[in-house]
Short mmCIF file of C-alpha atoms in Angstrom, two decimals:
data_model
loop_
_atom_site.label_atom_id
_atom_site.label_comp_id
_atom_site.label_asym_id
_atom_site.label_seq_id
_atom_site.Cartn_x
_atom_site.Cartn_y
_atom_site.Cartn_z
CA MET T 1 9.53 26.98 -20.33
CA ASP T 2 7.09 27.43 -17.42
CA ILE T 3 6.86 23.67 -16.89
CA ALA T 4 10.65 23.29 -17.19
CA VAL T 5 11.17 25.87 -14.43
CA LEU T 6 8.70 24.07 -12.14
CA LEU T 7 10.12 20.57 -12.72
CA LEU T 8 13.79 21.57 -12.71
CA SER T 9 13.41 23.50 -9.45
CA MET T 10 11.71 20.46 -7.88
CA CYS T 11 14.50 18.15 -9.10
CA PHE T 12 17.13 20.58 -7.79
CA PHE T 13 15.60 20.61 -4.31
CA PHE T 14 15.38 16.80 -4.37
CA ALA T 15 19.01 16.55 -5.49
CA ILE T 16 20.35 18.66 -2.60
CA GLY T 17 18.60 16.35 -0.13
CA MET T 18 15.71 18.58 0.89
CA PRO T 19 12.70 16.75 2.41
CA ILE T 20 10.06 16.00 -0.21
CA ALA T 21 7.35 18.18 1.33
CA TYR T 22 9.66 21.22 1.48
CA ALA T 23 10.91 20.57 -2.04
CA LEU T 24 7.34 20.57 -3.37
CA ALA T 25 6.48 23.73 -1.45
CA LEU T 26 9.53 25.66 -2.61
CA SER T 27 9.26 24.51 -6.23
CA SER T 28 5.60 25.60 -6.18
CA LEU T 29 6.69 29.06 -4.97
CA VAL T 30 9.39 29.23 -7.66
CA GLY T 31 6.83 28.30 -10.33
CA ALA T 32 4.30 30.79 -8.99
CA LEU T 33 6.82 33.61 -9.01
CA TRP T 34 7.88 32.66 -12.53
CA ILE T 35 4.32 33.04 -13.88
CA ASP T 36 3.59 36.11 -11.69
CA LEU T 37 1.07 34.26 -9.55
CA PRO T 38 0.49 35.92 -6.13
CA VAL T 39 2.14 33.96 -3.33
CA GLY T 40 -1.07 34.34 -1.33
CA ALA T 41 -2.88 32.15 -3.87
CA VAL T 42 -0.36 29.36 -3.27
CA MET T 43 -0.74 29.68 0.50
CA GLN T 44 -4.51 29.53 0.16
CA GLN T 45 -4.18 26.32 -1.83
CA PHE T 46 -1.87 24.95 0.88
CA ALA T 47 -4.65 25.41 3.45
CA SER T 48 -7.50 24.18 1.25
CA GLY T 49 -5.49 21.09 0.28
CA VAL T 50 -5.93 19.61 3.75
CA GLY T 51 -9.26 21.25 4.56
CA LYS T 52 -11.42 18.45 3.15
CA VAL T 53 -13.54 16.38 5.51
CA SER T 54 -12.44 13.21 3.70
CA MET T 55 -8.95 13.80 5.14
CA LEU T 56 -10.21 12.39 8.44
CA THR T 57 -10.10 8.94 6.86
CA ILE T 58 -6.29 8.93 7.05
CA PRO T 59 -5.74 9.47 10.81
CA PHE T 60 -8.57 7.10 11.72
CA PHE T 61 -7.29 4.18 9.66
CA VAL T 62 -3.64 4.86 10.54
CA LEU T 63 -4.47 4.76 14.26
CA ALA T 64 -6.68 1.66 13.96
CA GLY T 65 -3.97 -0.16 12.00
CA ALA T 66 -1.25 0.85 14.47
CA ILE T 67 -3.26 -0.39 17.46
CA MET T 68 -3.99 -3.71 15.77
CA ALA T 69 -0.43 -4.16 14.49
CA GLU T 70 1.22 -3.54 17.85
CA GLY T 71 -1.45 -4.96 20.13
CA GLY T 72 -0.93 -8.67 19.53
CA MET T 73 -3.12 -9.00 16.45
CA ALA T 74 -0.25 -10.06 14.14
CA ARG T 75 0.65 -13.06 16.30
CA ARG T 76 -2.96 -14.20 16.48
CA LEU T 77 -3.45 -13.85 12.73
CA VAL T 78 -0.32 -15.97 12.19
CA ASP T 79 -1.84 -18.59 14.51
CA PHE T 80 -5.09 -18.46 12.54
CA ALA T 81 -3.24 -18.92 9.25
CA ALA T 82 -1.22 -21.76 10.77
CA VAL T 83 -4.45 -23.57 11.66
CA VAL T 84 -5.85 -23.16 8.16
CA VAL T 85 -2.64 -24.22 6.38
CA GLY T 86 -1.72 -26.89 8.93
CA PHE T 87 -4.64 -29.15 8.02
CA THR T 88 -3.34 -29.42 4.45
CA ARG T 89 0.16 -30.51 5.56
CA MET T 90 1.48 -28.99 2.35
CA ARG T 91 5.19 -28.63 1.86
CA GLY T 92 6.49 -25.15 2.64
CA GLY T 93 3.58 -24.56 4.99
CA LEU T 94 5.19 -21.67 6.88
CA SER T 95 5.65 -19.61 3.72
CA GLN T 96 1.94 -20.12 2.98
CA VAL T 97 1.12 -19.12 6.56
CA ASN T 98 3.20 -15.97 6.09
CA ILE T 99 1.33 -14.92 2.96
CA LEU T 100 -2.14 -15.77 4.29
CA ALA T 101 -1.50 -13.93 7.57
CA THR T 102 -0.24 -10.91 5.64
CA THR T 103 -3.35 -10.96 3.42
CA ILE T 104 -5.59 -10.76 6.47
CA MET T 105 -3.34 -8.22 8.18
CA SER T 106 -3.47 -6.07 5.03
CA GLY T 107 -7.21 -5.74 5.56
CA ILE T 108 -6.55 -4.33 9.02
CA SER T 109 -3.38 -2.24 8.87
CA GLY T 110 -3.63 -0.72 5.38
CA SER T 111 0.15 -0.28 5.35
CA SER T 112 2.89 -2.31 3.66
CA VAL T 113 5.53 -1.25 6.17
CA ALA T 114 3.26 -2.08 9.12
CA ASP T 115 2.55 -5.55 7.68
CA THR T 116 6.24 -6.25 7.13
CA SER T 117 7.06 -5.14 10.65
CA ALA T 118 4.20 -6.97 12.38
CA ILE T 119 4.15 -10.24 10.42
CA GLY T 120 7.89 -10.31 9.73
CA SER T 121 8.83 -10.04 13.39
CA VAL T 122 6.78 -13.19 14.04
CA MET T 123 7.25 -15.22 10.86
CA ILE T 124 10.88 -14.66 9.79
CA PRO T 125 12.37 -16.07 13.05
CA GLN T 126 9.91 -19.00 12.90
CA MET T 127 10.80 -19.81 9.29
CA ALA T 128 14.54 -19.50 9.99
CA ALA T 129 14.20 -21.86 12.99
CA LYS T 130 12.52 -24.46 10.75
CA GLY T 131 15.33 -24.37 8.18
CA TYR T 132 14.08 -21.80 5.67
CA PRO T 133 16.81 -19.45 4.39
CA ARG T 134 16.47 -16.03 6.05
CA VAL T 135 16.71 -14.30 2.67
CA PHE T 136 13.80 -16.38 1.32
CA ALA T 137 11.71 -15.69 4.45
CA THR T 138 12.41 -11.97 4.14
CA ASN T 139 11.48 -11.92 0.45
CA VAL T 140 8.22 -13.76 1.12
CA THR T 141 7.33 -11.25 3.85
CA ILE T 142 8.07 -8.04 1.95
CA SER T 143 6.50 -9.30 -1.31
CA ALA T 144 3.30 -10.37 0.45
CA SER T 145 3.07 -6.98 2.17
CA LEU T 146 2.50 -5.36 -1.24
CA GLN T 147 -1.12 -6.52 -0.85
CA ALA T 148 -1.65 -3.82 1.78
CA ILE T 149 -1.15 -1.15 -0.89
CA ILE T 150 -4.39 -2.11 -2.64
CA ILE T 151 -6.46 -4.26 -0.23
CA PRO T 152 -8.84 -2.08 1.84
CA PRO T 153 -8.43 -0.09 4.02
CA SER T 154 -5.29 0.99 2.13
CA HIS T 155 -4.01 4.40 3.23
CA ASN T 156 -2.65 4.98 -0.24
CA SER T 157 -6.06 4.38 -1.84
CA VAL T 158 -7.33 7.22 0.31
CA ILE T 159 -4.43 9.43 -0.84
CA TYR T 160 -5.13 8.62 -4.50
CA SER T 161 -8.80 9.50 -4.02
CA LEU T 162 -7.81 12.82 -2.45
CA ALA T 163 -5.31 13.48 -5.26
CA THR T 164 -8.09 13.08 -7.83
CA GLY T 165 -10.00 15.87 -6.12
CA GLY T 166 -12.81 13.50 -5.16
CA VAL T 167 -13.38 12.31 -8.75
CA VAL T 168 -12.77 8.74 -7.53
CA SER T 169 -14.53 7.74 -4.32
CA ILE T 170 -12.69 5.98 -1.50
CA THR T 171 -15.30 3.23 -1.43
CA SER T 172 -14.88 2.39 -5.12
CA LEU T 173 -11.10 2.17 -4.67
CA PHE T 174 -11.48 -0.06 -1.63
CA LEU T 175 -13.66 -2.44 -3.62
CA ALA T 176 -11.43 -2.25 -6.70
CA GLY T 177 -8.39 -3.41 -4.74
CA VAL T 178 -9.89 -6.64 -3.39
CA LEU T 179 -9.55 -8.95 -6.42
CA PRO T 180 -6.11 -7.67 -7.56
CA GLY T 181 -4.85 -8.00 -3.98
CA LEU T 182 -6.10 -11.57 -3.67
CA LEU T 183 -4.64 -12.40 -7.10
CA LEU T 184 -1.24 -11.17 -5.92
CA GLY T 185 -1.44 -13.23 -2.73
CA PHE T 186 -2.49 -16.37 -4.63
CA SER T 187 0.31 -15.90 -7.19
CA LEU T 188 2.91 -15.59 -4.43
CA MET T 189 1.53 -18.75 -2.82
CA VAL T 190 2.01 -20.64 -6.10
CA LEU T 191 5.60 -19.38 -6.34
CA CYS T 192 6.34 -20.45 -2.76
CA LEU T 193 4.82 -23.86 -3.44
CA PHE T 194 7.20 -24.29 -6.38
CA TYR T 195 10.18 -23.42 -4.18
CA ALA T 196 8.90 -25.68 -1.42
CA TYR T 197 9.00 -28.78 -3.64
CA ARG T 198 12.19 -27.77 -5.41
CA ASP T 199 14.15 -27.02 -2.22
CA LYS T 200 12.39 -29.58 0.01
CA HIS T 201 11.02 -27.08 2.52
CA PRO T 202 9.45 -28.68 5.63
CA LYS T 203 5.76 -29.62 5.57
CA GLY T 204 3.15 -27.72 7.52
CA GLU T 205 2.25 -29.19 10.88
CA PRO T 206 -1.41 -29.73 11.87
CA VAL T 207 -2.51 -27.98 15.03
CA PRO T 208 -4.23 -30.08 17.76
CA ILE T 209 -8.00 -29.56 17.75
CA ARG T 210 -8.25 -27.97 21.18
CA GLN T 211 -5.40 -25.58 20.48
CA ALA T 212 -6.82 -24.81 17.03
CA VAL T 213 -10.20 -23.84 18.50
CA ARG T 214 -8.50 -21.50 20.98
CA MET T 215 -6.41 -19.91 18.22
CA LEU T 216 -9.43 -19.39 15.99
CA GLY T 217 -11.35 -17.85 18.88
CA ASP T 218 -8.54 -15.39 19.56
CA ALA T 219 -8.16 -14.41 15.92
CA VAL T 220 -11.85 -13.88 15.19
CA TRP T 221 -11.87 -10.61 17.16
CA GLY T 222 -9.41 -9.11 14.72
CA ILE T 223 -11.07 -10.56 11.65
CA VAL T 224 -14.29 -8.86 12.72
CA THR T 225 -12.48 -5.58 11.91
CA LEU T 226 -12.68 -6.52 8.23
CA VAL T 227 -16.41 -7.07 8.55
CA ILE T 228 -16.82 -3.72 10.30
CA VAL T 229 -14.90 -1.78 7.65
CA LEU T 230 -16.11 -3.38 4.43
CA GLY T 231 -19.50 -4.59 5.63
CA GLY T 232 -20.41 -1.24 7.14
CA ILE T 233 -19.42 0.68 4.02
CA LEU T 234 -21.12 -1.66 1.55
CA THR T 235 -24.38 -1.85 3.49
CA GLY T 236 -24.46 1.92 3.82
CA VAL T 237 -24.39 1.82 7.62
CA PHE T 238 -21.53 4.31 7.61
CA THR T 239 -19.18 6.18 5.30
CA PRO T 240 -15.44 5.37 4.94
CA ILE T 241 -14.68 8.16 7.44
CA GLU T 242 -17.13 6.74 9.97
CA ALA T 243 -15.78 3.24 9.27
CA GLY T 244 -12.31 4.45 10.23
CA ALA T 245 -13.63 5.94 13.49
CA VAL T 246 -15.52 2.74 14.35
CA ALA T 247 -12.44 0.66 13.49
CA CYS T 248 -10.39 2.79 15.93
CA VAL T 249 -12.85 2.21 18.76
CA TRP T 250 -13.08 -1.52 17.98
CA ALA T 251 -9.29 -1.92 17.73
CA PHE T 252 -8.83 -0.14 21.06
CA PHE T 253 -11.50 -2.28 22.74
CA VAL T 254 -10.09 -5.59 21.44
CA THR T 255 -6.46 -4.71 22.18
CA MET T 256 -6.88 -3.25 25.67
CA PHE T 257 -9.81 -5.25 27.07
CA ILE T 258 -9.77 -8.62 25.28
CA TYR T 259 -6.17 -9.36 24.28
CA ARG T 260 -4.63 -7.19 27.01
CA ASP T 261 -1.12 -7.68 25.63
CA TYR T 262 -0.54 -3.94 25.29
CA LYS T 263 0.26 -1.77 28.31
CA TRP T 264 -1.69 1.37 29.00
CA SER T 265 1.61 3.17 29.60
CA GLU T 266 2.62 2.45 25.99
CA LEU T 267 -0.45 4.13 24.47
CA PRO T 268 0.94 7.69 24.53
CA LEU T 269 3.97 6.58 22.49
CA LEU T 270 1.69 4.80 19.99
CA VAL T 271 -0.46 7.91 19.59
CA TYR T 272 2.69 10.02 19.21
CA LYS T 273 3.99 7.76 16.39
CA THR T 274 0.59 7.88 14.71
CA LEU T 275 0.54 11.68 14.88
CA GLN T 276 4.01 11.77 13.33
CA THR T 277 2.81 9.63 10.42
CA VAL T 278 -0.38 11.63 9.94
CA ALA T 279 1.48 14.95 10.12
CA MET T 280 3.94 13.77 7.48
CA VAL T 281 1.16 12.59 5.15
CA LEU T 282 -0.97 15.73 5.55
CA THR T 283 2.05 17.99 4.99
CA LEU T 284 2.75 16.11 1.77
CA VAL T 285 -0.90 16.44 0.74
CA ALA T 286 -0.84 20.20 1.38
CA THR T 287 2.40 20.88 -0.50
CA ALA T 288 1.47 18.53 -3.36
CA SER T 289 -1.83 20.38 -3.65
CA CYS T 290 0.15 23.59 -4.19
CA PHE T 291 2.36 21.90 -6.77
CA GLY T 292 -0.66 20.50 -8.63
CA TYR T 293 -2.36 23.91 -8.57
CA VAL T 294 0.64 25.64 -10.13
CA ALA T 295 1.08 22.80 -12.66
CA ALA T 296 -2.57 23.12 -13.68
CA LEU T 297 -2.19 26.86 -14.26
CA MET T 298 0.79 26.05 -16.48
CA GLN T 299 -1.49 23.62 -18.42
CA MET T 300 0.83 20.71 -17.68
CA PRO T 301 -1.97 18.04 -17.81
CA ALA T 302 -3.10 19.27 -21.25
CA LYS T 303 0.45 19.29 -22.57
CA MET T 304 1.08 15.81 -21.16
CA THR T 305 -2.05 14.61 -22.96
CA GLU T 306 -0.79 16.10 -26.22
CA PHE T 307 2.58 14.42 -25.70
CA PHE T 308 1.14 10.94 -25.18
CA VAL T 309 -1.35 11.33 -28.04
CA ALA T 310 1.60 12.20 -30.29
CA ILE T 311 3.27 8.93 -29.28
CA SER T 312 0.20 6.76 -29.84
CA SER T 313 -3.58 6.96 -29.79
CA ASN T 314 -3.82 3.38 -28.54
CA LYS T 315 -4.71 3.20 -24.84
CA TYR T 316 -2.90 -0.13 -24.40
CA VAL T 317 0.32 1.43 -25.66
CA LEU T 318 -0.31 4.37 -23.32
CA LEU T 319 -0.71 2.00 -20.38
CA MET T 320 2.58 0.31 -21.27
CA TRP T 321 4.44 3.64 -21.28
CA LEU T 322 2.78 4.74 -18.05
CA ASN T 323 3.75 1.45 -16.40
CA ILE T 324 7.38 1.91 -17.42
CA MET T 325 7.40 5.53 -16.27
CA LEU T 326 5.78 4.77 -12.90
CA LEU T 327 8.06 1.79 -12.22
CA VAL T 328 11.11 3.97 -12.82
CA LEU T 329 9.75 6.83 -10.71
CA GLY T 330 8.85 4.38 -7.94
CA THR T 331 12.50 3.51 -7.45
CA ALA T 332 13.44 7.16 -6.92
CA LEU T 333 10.64 8.54 -4.72
CA ASP T 334 8.33 7.22 -2.02
CA LEU T 335 4.80 6.11 -2.88
CA ALA T 336 2.66 8.82 -1.26
CA PRO T 337 4.53 11.81 -2.78
CA LEU T 338 4.40 10.24 -6.23
CA LEU T 339 0.66 9.66 -5.92
CA LEU T 340 0.14 13.28 -4.98
CA ILE T 341 2.44 14.63 -7.71
CA CYS T 342 1.53 12.36 -10.63
CA THR T 343 -2.22 11.83 -10.17
CA PRO T 344 -3.39 15.39 -11.02
CA ILE T 345 -1.08 15.37 -14.06
CA LEU T 346 -1.84 11.89 -15.41
CA LEU T 347 -5.55 11.62 -14.60
CA PRO T 348 -6.67 13.92 -17.45
CA VAL T 349 -4.40 11.93 -19.79
CA VAL T 350 -5.93 8.54 -18.99
CA LYS T 351 -9.47 9.93 -19.02
CA SER T 352 -8.89 11.33 -22.51
CA PHE T 353 -7.97 7.79 -23.63
CA GLY T 354 -11.14 6.33 -22.11
CA ILE T 355 -9.39 4.57 -19.22
CA ASP T 356 -11.45 4.31 -16.05
CA PRO T 357 -9.87 6.39 -13.21
CA VAL T 358 -10.63 3.63 -10.70
CA HIS T 359 -8.82 1.05 -12.83
CA PHE T 360 -5.90 3.42 -13.35
CA GLY T 361 -5.73 4.03 -9.60
CA ILE T 362 -5.15 0.34 -8.89
CA VAL T 363 -2.57 0.12 -11.69
CA MET T 364 -0.80 3.15 -10.29
CA LEU T 365 -0.83 1.81 -6.72
CA LEU T 366 0.61 -1.53 -7.83
CA ASN T 367 3.32 0.16 -9.87
CA LEU T 368 4.45 2.47 -7.12
CA GLY T 369 4.02 -0.26 -4.50
CA ILE T 370 6.67 -2.32 -6.26
CA GLY T 371 8.94 0.69 -5.77
CA LEU T 372 8.70 0.12 -2.01
CA LEU T 373 10.61 -3.13 -2.59
CA THR T 374 13.37 -1.63 -4.71
CA PRO T 375 16.40 0.45 -3.72
CA PRO T 376 17.39 3.19 -3.20
CA VAL T 377 14.12 4.38 -1.58
CA GLY T 378 12.47 1.01 -0.84
CA THR T 379 11.01 1.61 2.61
CA THR T 380 9.45 -1.84 2.92
CA LEU T 381 12.65 -3.46 1.62
CA PHE T 382 14.79 -1.77 4.29
CA VAL T 383 12.36 -2.59 7.10
CA GLY T 384 12.24 -6.25 5.98
CA CYS T 385 16.05 -6.47 5.85
CA ALA T 386 16.32 -5.02 9.35
CA ILE T 387 13.79 -7.49 10.77
CA GLY T 388 15.22 -10.44 8.84
CA LYS T 389 18.80 -9.49 9.79
CA VAL T 390 19.99 -9.80 6.21
CA SER T 391 21.67 -7.30 3.90
CA VAL T 392 19.96 -5.51 1.04
CA ASP T 393 22.44 -7.10 -1.40
CA GLU T 394 21.47 -10.61 -0.24
CA VAL T 395 17.77 -9.86 -0.57
CA MET T 396 18.16 -8.31 -4.01
CA ARG T 397 19.97 -11.38 -5.32
CA GLY T 398 17.07 -13.60 -4.31
CA ILE T 399 14.05 -11.37 -4.94
CA TRP T 400 13.93 -11.61 -8.76
CA PRO T 401 11.41 -14.50 -8.95
CA PHE T 402 9.14 -12.46 -6.68
CA TYR T 403 9.57 -9.46 -8.97
CA TYR T 404 8.54 -11.62 -11.94
CA VAL T 405 5.34 -12.61 -10.12
CA MET T 406 4.58 -9.00 -9.17
CA PHE T 407 5.21 -7.77 -12.72
CA THR T 408 2.99 -10.53 -14.13
CA VAL T 409 0.16 -9.58 -11.78
CA LEU T 410 0.69 -5.93 -12.71
CA MET T 411 0.31 -6.76 -16.42
CA ILE T 412 -2.84 -8.79 -15.76
CA VAL T 413 -4.39 -6.00 -13.69
CA THR T 414 -3.35 -3.41 -16.31
CA TYR T 415 -4.84 -5.18 -19.31
CA VAL T 416 -7.80 -6.90 -17.64
CA PRO T 417 -9.78 -3.95 -16.20
CA TRP T 418 -12.54 -6.30 -15.08
CA LEU T 419 -10.42 -7.35 -12.08
CA SER T 420 -10.48 -3.80 -10.74
CA LEU T 421 -13.96 -2.78 -11.84
CA ALA T 422 -16.08 -5.89 -11.19
CA LEU T 423 -16.79 -5.28 -7.50
CA PRO T 424 -17.32 -1.48 -7.72
CA ARG T 425 -19.81 -2.02 -10.55
CA ALA T 426 -21.52 -4.90 -8.75
CA PHE T 427 -22.15 -2.64 -5.74
CA GLY T 428 -23.13 0.36 -7.84
CA PHE T 429 -20.05 2.53 -7.36
#
């Protein structure tokens, strides 16, 4: 009955259109009052939920990604990808350029929406001008941006780490997302190659040597960001928090003093947008921490474990049910709130079945990331449609082959833990 009161109150607040953070806070208060928990204890949890030093990782990487995304980096990464793909002269070259540029951009922005906005604004008009259907170009862009959910420095990996209470380190999640992210990008490239030969998409055009050298020189400044973030963390030069701070300084230096495409007068607006994003995320973290605290006192994780054990004691069957549940939930709520709500509840369940929390984190991120491409709450889907100037209905009619690829990759990552765990284990995490 306690759990029913907590969940039903949360669903009621969602149903009446209340913002997610407020719904979590109020349902936590309802649950606390129901079990005679002092309100002061909930408020204390609200404060402690965002009082961790590791929280600094979020604003640093959000700001670094925003500077890079809006400071001309996207266009230069597209040029870099065009040089690489152009030498092959493969059919459907621009779709391959789109995916490759998004893969690199994912390692800088850490955000699916930012990738769709930055790469899509450059690539969708180019692909449409070369004869690609706008719907196809939009689907390529939004599907490829799913890589940013798991490729470091993914903001959502940081949120999952925080939701586990520090049980899973940010560094191990960053490493765990590399191979699954690259597998997703490669799989999408194969799909686009199939469409290119079936629909006779135009071939990629080689870039003249002198122009190619200039493009590569421009892009290398941004690619160095990847070396700074991953290289610095893996060599122990700095922690993920320090890596985010260094990435901010580097992004600012490259954007304002090397590329010089961004105006100084526009910086205050960029910082304001970043603060809005960070404030939203931290408010969600605080209220979800309250919700998780009340749920733990109601023994919800233990009861969830008992429920799944009653269904099956086989961890592969458990993973199948969790995939189905998370895919359904991902269509109804945004990614970050679901991570914060579900992780404290499901983590004890998967650990009791012997599933590695790092592996489960990547599975969870992929599941909920697919939700960003599905209505009615598909943030990345709506941004892609706005940039591509196509309707959601048109995109949904053409996105199914991309869904099949994403689901296939999800199944591989779910049932082949090595993909997620190989790099963390190799580096001792």
